[in-house]
Amino acid sequence: MGTGTIRVEVELPKTFSLTTKIKEKELHTFIRETLAVELYREGKVSLGIAAEIAGARNKWEMVLILNKRGVAIDYTAGDAEKDLETLKEVLRKG
């Protein structure tokens, strides 16, 4: 675990995998994505923070996760402008 992270242990009933049809090896990803999606849906975190929580590589991957789960994206023209400026900065430095 790197700095800036926390580790949480969750106990689930043994029947969880059977009822949800989620394999035990996929639980880590499922729990992270579910937490990120719900926090985003409730407006408690931004798209970028949701992506970090979910373990997504970037905001666009998080958009795909949200879309897969039927969550509307709250992404404004202002957000797009900020992302474009960030991209320009990164490209200038590279």
JSON list of C-alpha atoms in Angstrom, two decimals:
[
{"chain": "A", "resi": 1, "resn": "MET", "atom": "CA", "xyz": [0.00, 0.00, 0.00]},
{"chain": "A", "resi": 2, "resn": "GLY", "atom": "CA", "xyz": [1.39, 3.38, -0.96]},
{"chain": "A", "resi": 3, "resn": "THR", "atom": "CA", "xyz": [1.20, 6.53, 1.10]},
{"chain": "A", "resi": 4, "resn": "GLY", "atom": "CA", "xyz": [-2.06, 8.37, 0.90]},
{"chain": "A", "resi": 5, "resn": "THR", "atom": "CA", "xyz": [-4.12, 5.21, 1.00]},
{"chain": "A", "resi": 6, "resn": "ILE", "atom": "CA", "xyz": [-6.12, 3.44, 3.67]},
{"chain": "A", "resi": 7, "resn": "ARG", "atom": "CA", "xyz": [-6.83, -0.24, 4.00]},
{"chain": "A", "resi": 8, "resn": "VAL", "atom": "CA", "xyz": [-10.28, -1.42, 5.04]},
{"chain": "A", "resi": 9, "resn": "GLU", "atom": "CA", "xyz": [-11.35, -4.95, 5.80]},
{"chain": "A", "resi": 10, "resn": "VAL", "atom": "CA", "xyz": [-14.94, -5.95, 5.07]},
{"chain": "A", "resi": 11, "resn": "GLU", "atom": "CA", "xyz": [-16.58, -9.14, 6.25]},
{"chain": "A", "resi": 12, "resn": "LEU", "atom": "CA", "xyz": [-19.28, -10.56, 3.98]},
{"chain": "A", "resi": 13, "resn": "PRO", "atom": "CA", "xyz": [-21.45, -13.65, 4.43]},
{"chain": "A", "resi": 14, "resn": "LYS", "atom": "CA", "xyz": [-20.25, -16.73, 2.55]},
{"chain": "A", "resi": 15, "resn": "THR", "atom": "CA", "xyz": [-23.43, -16.62, 0.48]},
{"chain": "A", "resi": 16, "resn": "PHE", "atom": "CA", "xyz": [-22.47, -13.22, -0.98]},
{"chain": "A", "resi": 17, "resn": "SER", "atom": "CA", "xyz": [-20.64, -14.67, -4.00]},
{"chain": "A", "resi": 18, "resn": "LEU", "atom": "CA", "xyz": [-23.44, -17.10, -4.75]},
{"chain": "A", "resi": 19, "resn": "THR", "atom": "CA", "xyz": [-26.25, -14.55, -4.59]},
{"chain": "A", "resi": 20, "resn": "THR", "atom": "CA", "xyz": [-24.41, -11.79, -6.45]},
{"chain": "A", "resi": 21, "resn": "LYS", "atom": "CA", "xyz": [-22.58, -14.14, -8.84]},
{"chain": "A", "resi": 22, "resn": "ILE", "atom": "CA", "xyz": [-19.38, -12.17, -8.22]},
{"chain": "A", "resi": 23, "resn": "LYS", "atom": "CA", "xyz": [-16.28, -14.34, -8.00]},
{"chain": "A", "resi": 24, "resn": "GLU", "atom": "CA", "xyz": [-14.15, -13.93, -4.89]},
{"chain": "A", "resi": 25, "resn": "LYS", "atom": "CA", "xyz": [-11.14, -12.80, -6.96]},
{"chain": "A", "resi": 26, "resn": "GLU", "atom": "CA", "xyz": [-13.29, -9.99, -8.47]},
{"chain": "A", "resi": 27, "resn": "LEU", "atom": "CA", "xyz": [-14.61, -8.69, -5.12]},
{"chain": "A", "resi": 28, "resn": "HIS", "atom": "CA", "xyz": [-11.85, -6.11, -4.62]},
{"chain": "A", "resi": 29, "resn": "THR", "atom": "CA", "xyz": [-12.61, -4.42, -7.95]},
{"chain": "A", "resi": 30, "resn": "PHE", "atom": "CA", "xyz": [-16.38, -4.74, -7.48]},
{"chain": "A", "resi": 31, "resn": "ILE", "atom": "CA", "xyz": [-16.29, -3.11, -4.03]},
{"chain": "A", "resi": 32, "resn": "ARG", "atom": "CA", "xyz": [-14.02, -0.25, -5.15]},
{"chain": "A", "resi": 33, "resn": "GLU", "atom": "CA", "xyz": [-16.13, 0.47, -8.23]},
{"chain": "A", "resi": 34, "resn": "THR", "atom": "CA", "xyz": [-19.40, 0.25, -6.30]},
{"chain": "A", "resi": 35, "resn": "LEU", "atom": "CA", "xyz": [-18.15, 2.65, -3.64]},
{"chain": "A", "resi": 36, "resn": "ALA", "atom": "CA", "xyz": [-16.90, 5.09, -6.27]},
{"chain": "A", "resi": 37, "resn": "VAL", "atom": "CA", "xyz": [-20.14, 4.94, -8.26]},
{"chain": "A", "resi": 38, "resn": "GLU", "atom": "CA", "xyz": [-22.35, 5.50, -5.22]},
{"chain": "A", "resi": 39, "resn": "LEU", "atom": "CA", "xyz": [-20.25, 8.37, -3.86]},
{"chain": "A", "resi": 40, "resn": "TYR", "atom": "CA", "xyz": [-20.29, 10.00, -7.30]},
{"chain": "A", "resi": 41, "resn": "ARG", "atom": "CA", "xyz": [-24.06, 9.42, -7.67]},
{"chain": "A", "resi": 42, "resn": "GLU", "atom": "CA", "xyz": [-24.62, 11.09, -4.28]},
{"chain": "A", "resi": 43, "resn": "GLY", "atom": "CA", "xyz": [-22.47, 14.06, -5.31]},
{"chain": "A", "resi": 44, "resn": "LYS", "atom": "CA", "xyz": [-19.93, 13.41, -2.55]},
{"chain": "A", "resi": 45, "resn": "VAL", "atom": "CA", "xyz": [-16.94, 13.07, -4.90]},
{"chain": "A", "resi": 46, "resn": "SER", "atom": "CA", "xyz": [-15.93, 14.44, -8.28]},
{"chain": "A", "resi": 47, "resn": "LEU", "atom": "CA", "xyz": [-15.42, 12.32, -11.37]},
{"chain": "A", "resi": 48, "resn": "GLY", "atom": "CA", "xyz": [-11.64, 12.41, -10.84]},
{"chain": "A", "resi": 49, "resn": "ILE", "atom": "CA", "xyz": [-11.85, 11.31, -7.21]},
{"chain": "A", "resi": 50, "resn": "ALA", "atom": "CA", "xyz": [-14.36, 8.60, -8.15]},
{"chain": "A", "resi": 51, "resn": "ALA", "atom": "CA", "xyz": [-11.85, 7.34, -10.73]},
{"chain": "A", "resi": 52, "resn": "GLU", "atom": "CA", "xyz": [-9.14, 7.16, -8.04]},
{"chain": "A", "resi": 53, "resn": "ILE", "atom": "CA", "xyz": [-11.43, 5.27, -5.66]},
{"chain": "A", "resi": 54, "resn": "ALA", "atom": "CA", "xyz": [-12.49, 2.84, -8.39]},
{"chain": "A", "resi": 55, "resn": "GLY", "atom": "CA", "xyz": [-8.90, 2.22, -9.45]},
{"chain": "A", "resi": 56, "resn": "ALA", "atom": "CA", "xyz": [-9.69, 3.49, -12.95]},
{"chain": "A", "resi": 57, "resn": "ARG", "atom": "CA", "xyz": [-6.77, 4.60, -15.11]},
{"chain": "A", "resi": 58, "resn": "ASN", "atom": "CA", "xyz": [-8.41, 7.95, -15.86]},
{"chain": "A", "resi": 59, "resn": "LYS", "atom": "CA", "xyz": [-11.68, 9.90, -15.87]},
{"chain": "A", "resi": 60, "resn": "TRP", "atom": "CA", "xyz": [-12.72, 8.42, -19.20]},
{"chain": "A", "resi": 61, "resn": "GLU", "atom": "CA", "xyz": [-12.50, 4.89, -17.84]},
{"chain": "A", "resi": 62, "resn": "MET", "atom": "CA", "xyz": [-14.62, 6.07, -14.90]},
{"chain": "A", "resi": 63, "resn": "VAL", "atom": "CA", "xyz": [-17.19, 7.44, -17.35]},
{"chain": "A", "resi": 64, "resn": "LEU", "atom": "CA", "xyz": [-17.42, 3.94, -18.85]},
{"chain": "A", "resi": 65, "resn": "ILE", "atom": "CA", "xyz": [-17.90, 2.41, -15.38]},
{"chain": "A", "resi": 66, "resn": "LEU", "atom": "CA", "xyz": [-20.64, 4.93, -14.58]},
{"chain": "A", "resi": 67, "resn": "ASN", "atom": "CA", "xyz": [-22.31, 4.30, -17.94]},
{"chain": "A", "resi": 68, "resn": "LYS", "atom": "CA", "xyz": [-22.20, 0.53, -17.38]},
{"chain": "A", "resi": 69, "resn": "ARG", "atom": "CA", "xyz": [-24.00, 1.08, -14.06]},
{"chain": "A", "resi": 70, "resn": "GLY", "atom": "CA", "xyz": [-26.59, 3.47, -15.52]},
{"chain": "A", "resi": 71, "resn": "VAL", "atom": "CA", "xyz": [-25.35, 6.62, -13.75]},
{"chain": "A", "resi": 72, "resn": "ALA", "atom": "CA", "xyz": [-25.71, 9.98, -15.47]},
{"chain": "A", "resi": 73, "resn": "ILE", "atom": "CA", "xyz": [-22.46, 11.89, -15.83]},
{"chain": "A", "resi": 74, "resn": "ASP", "atom": "CA", "xyz": [-22.35, 15.39, -14.37]},
{"chain": "A", "resi": 75, "resn": "TYR", "atom": "CA", "xyz": [-19.64, 16.69, -16.70]},
{"chain": "A", "resi": 76, "resn": "THR", "atom": "CA", "xyz": [-19.98, 20.31, -17.77]},
{"chain": "A", "resi": 77, "resn": "ALA", "atom": "CA", "xyz": [-18.38, 22.36, -20.52]},
{"chain": "A", "resi": 78, "resn": "GLY", "atom": "CA", "xyz": [-16.30, 23.98, -17.77]},
{"chain": "A", "resi": 79, "resn": "ASP", "atom": "CA", "xyz": [-15.02, 20.56, -16.74]},
{"chain": "A", "resi": 80, "resn": "ALA", "atom": "CA", "xyz": [-14.04, 19.86, -20.35]},
{"chain": "A", "resi": 81, "resn": "GLU", "atom": "CA", "xyz": [-12.21, 23.20, -20.58]},
{"chain": "A", "resi": 82, "resn": "LYS", "atom": "CA", "xyz": [-10.25, 22.44, -17.38]},
{"chain": "A", "resi": 83, "resn": "ASP", "atom": "CA", "xyz": [-9.32, 19.00, -18.70]},
{"chain": "A", "resi": 84, "resn": "LEU", "atom": "CA", "xyz": [-8.22, 20.49, -22.01]},
{"chain": "A", "resi": 85, "resn": "GLU", "atom": "CA", "xyz": [-6.01, 23.04, -20.22]},
{"chain": "A", "resi": 86, "resn": "THR", "atom": "CA", "xyz": [-4.48, 20.28, -18.09]},
{"chain": "A", "resi": 87, "resn": "LEU", "atom": "CA", "xyz": [-3.81, 18.23, -21.20]},
{"chain": "A", "resi": 88, "resn": "LYS", "atom": "CA", "xyz": [-2.14, 21.22, -22.91]},
{"chain": "A", "resi": 89, "resn": "GLU", "atom": "CA", "xyz": [0.08, 21.73, -19.82]},
{"chain": "A", "resi": 90, "resn": "VAL", "atom": "CA", "xyz": [1.12, 18.09, -19.80]},
{"chain": "A", "resi": 91, "resn": "LEU", "atom": "CA", "xyz": [1.90, 18.12, -23.52]},
{"chain": "A", "resi": 92, "resn": "ARG", "atom": "CA", "xyz": [3.97, 21.31, -23.18]},
{"chain": "A", "resi": 93, "resn": "LYS", "atom": "CA", "xyz": [6.06, 19.75, -20.42]},
{"chain": "A", "resi": 94, "resn": "GLY", "atom": "CA", "xyz": [6.52, 16.50, -22.34]}
]
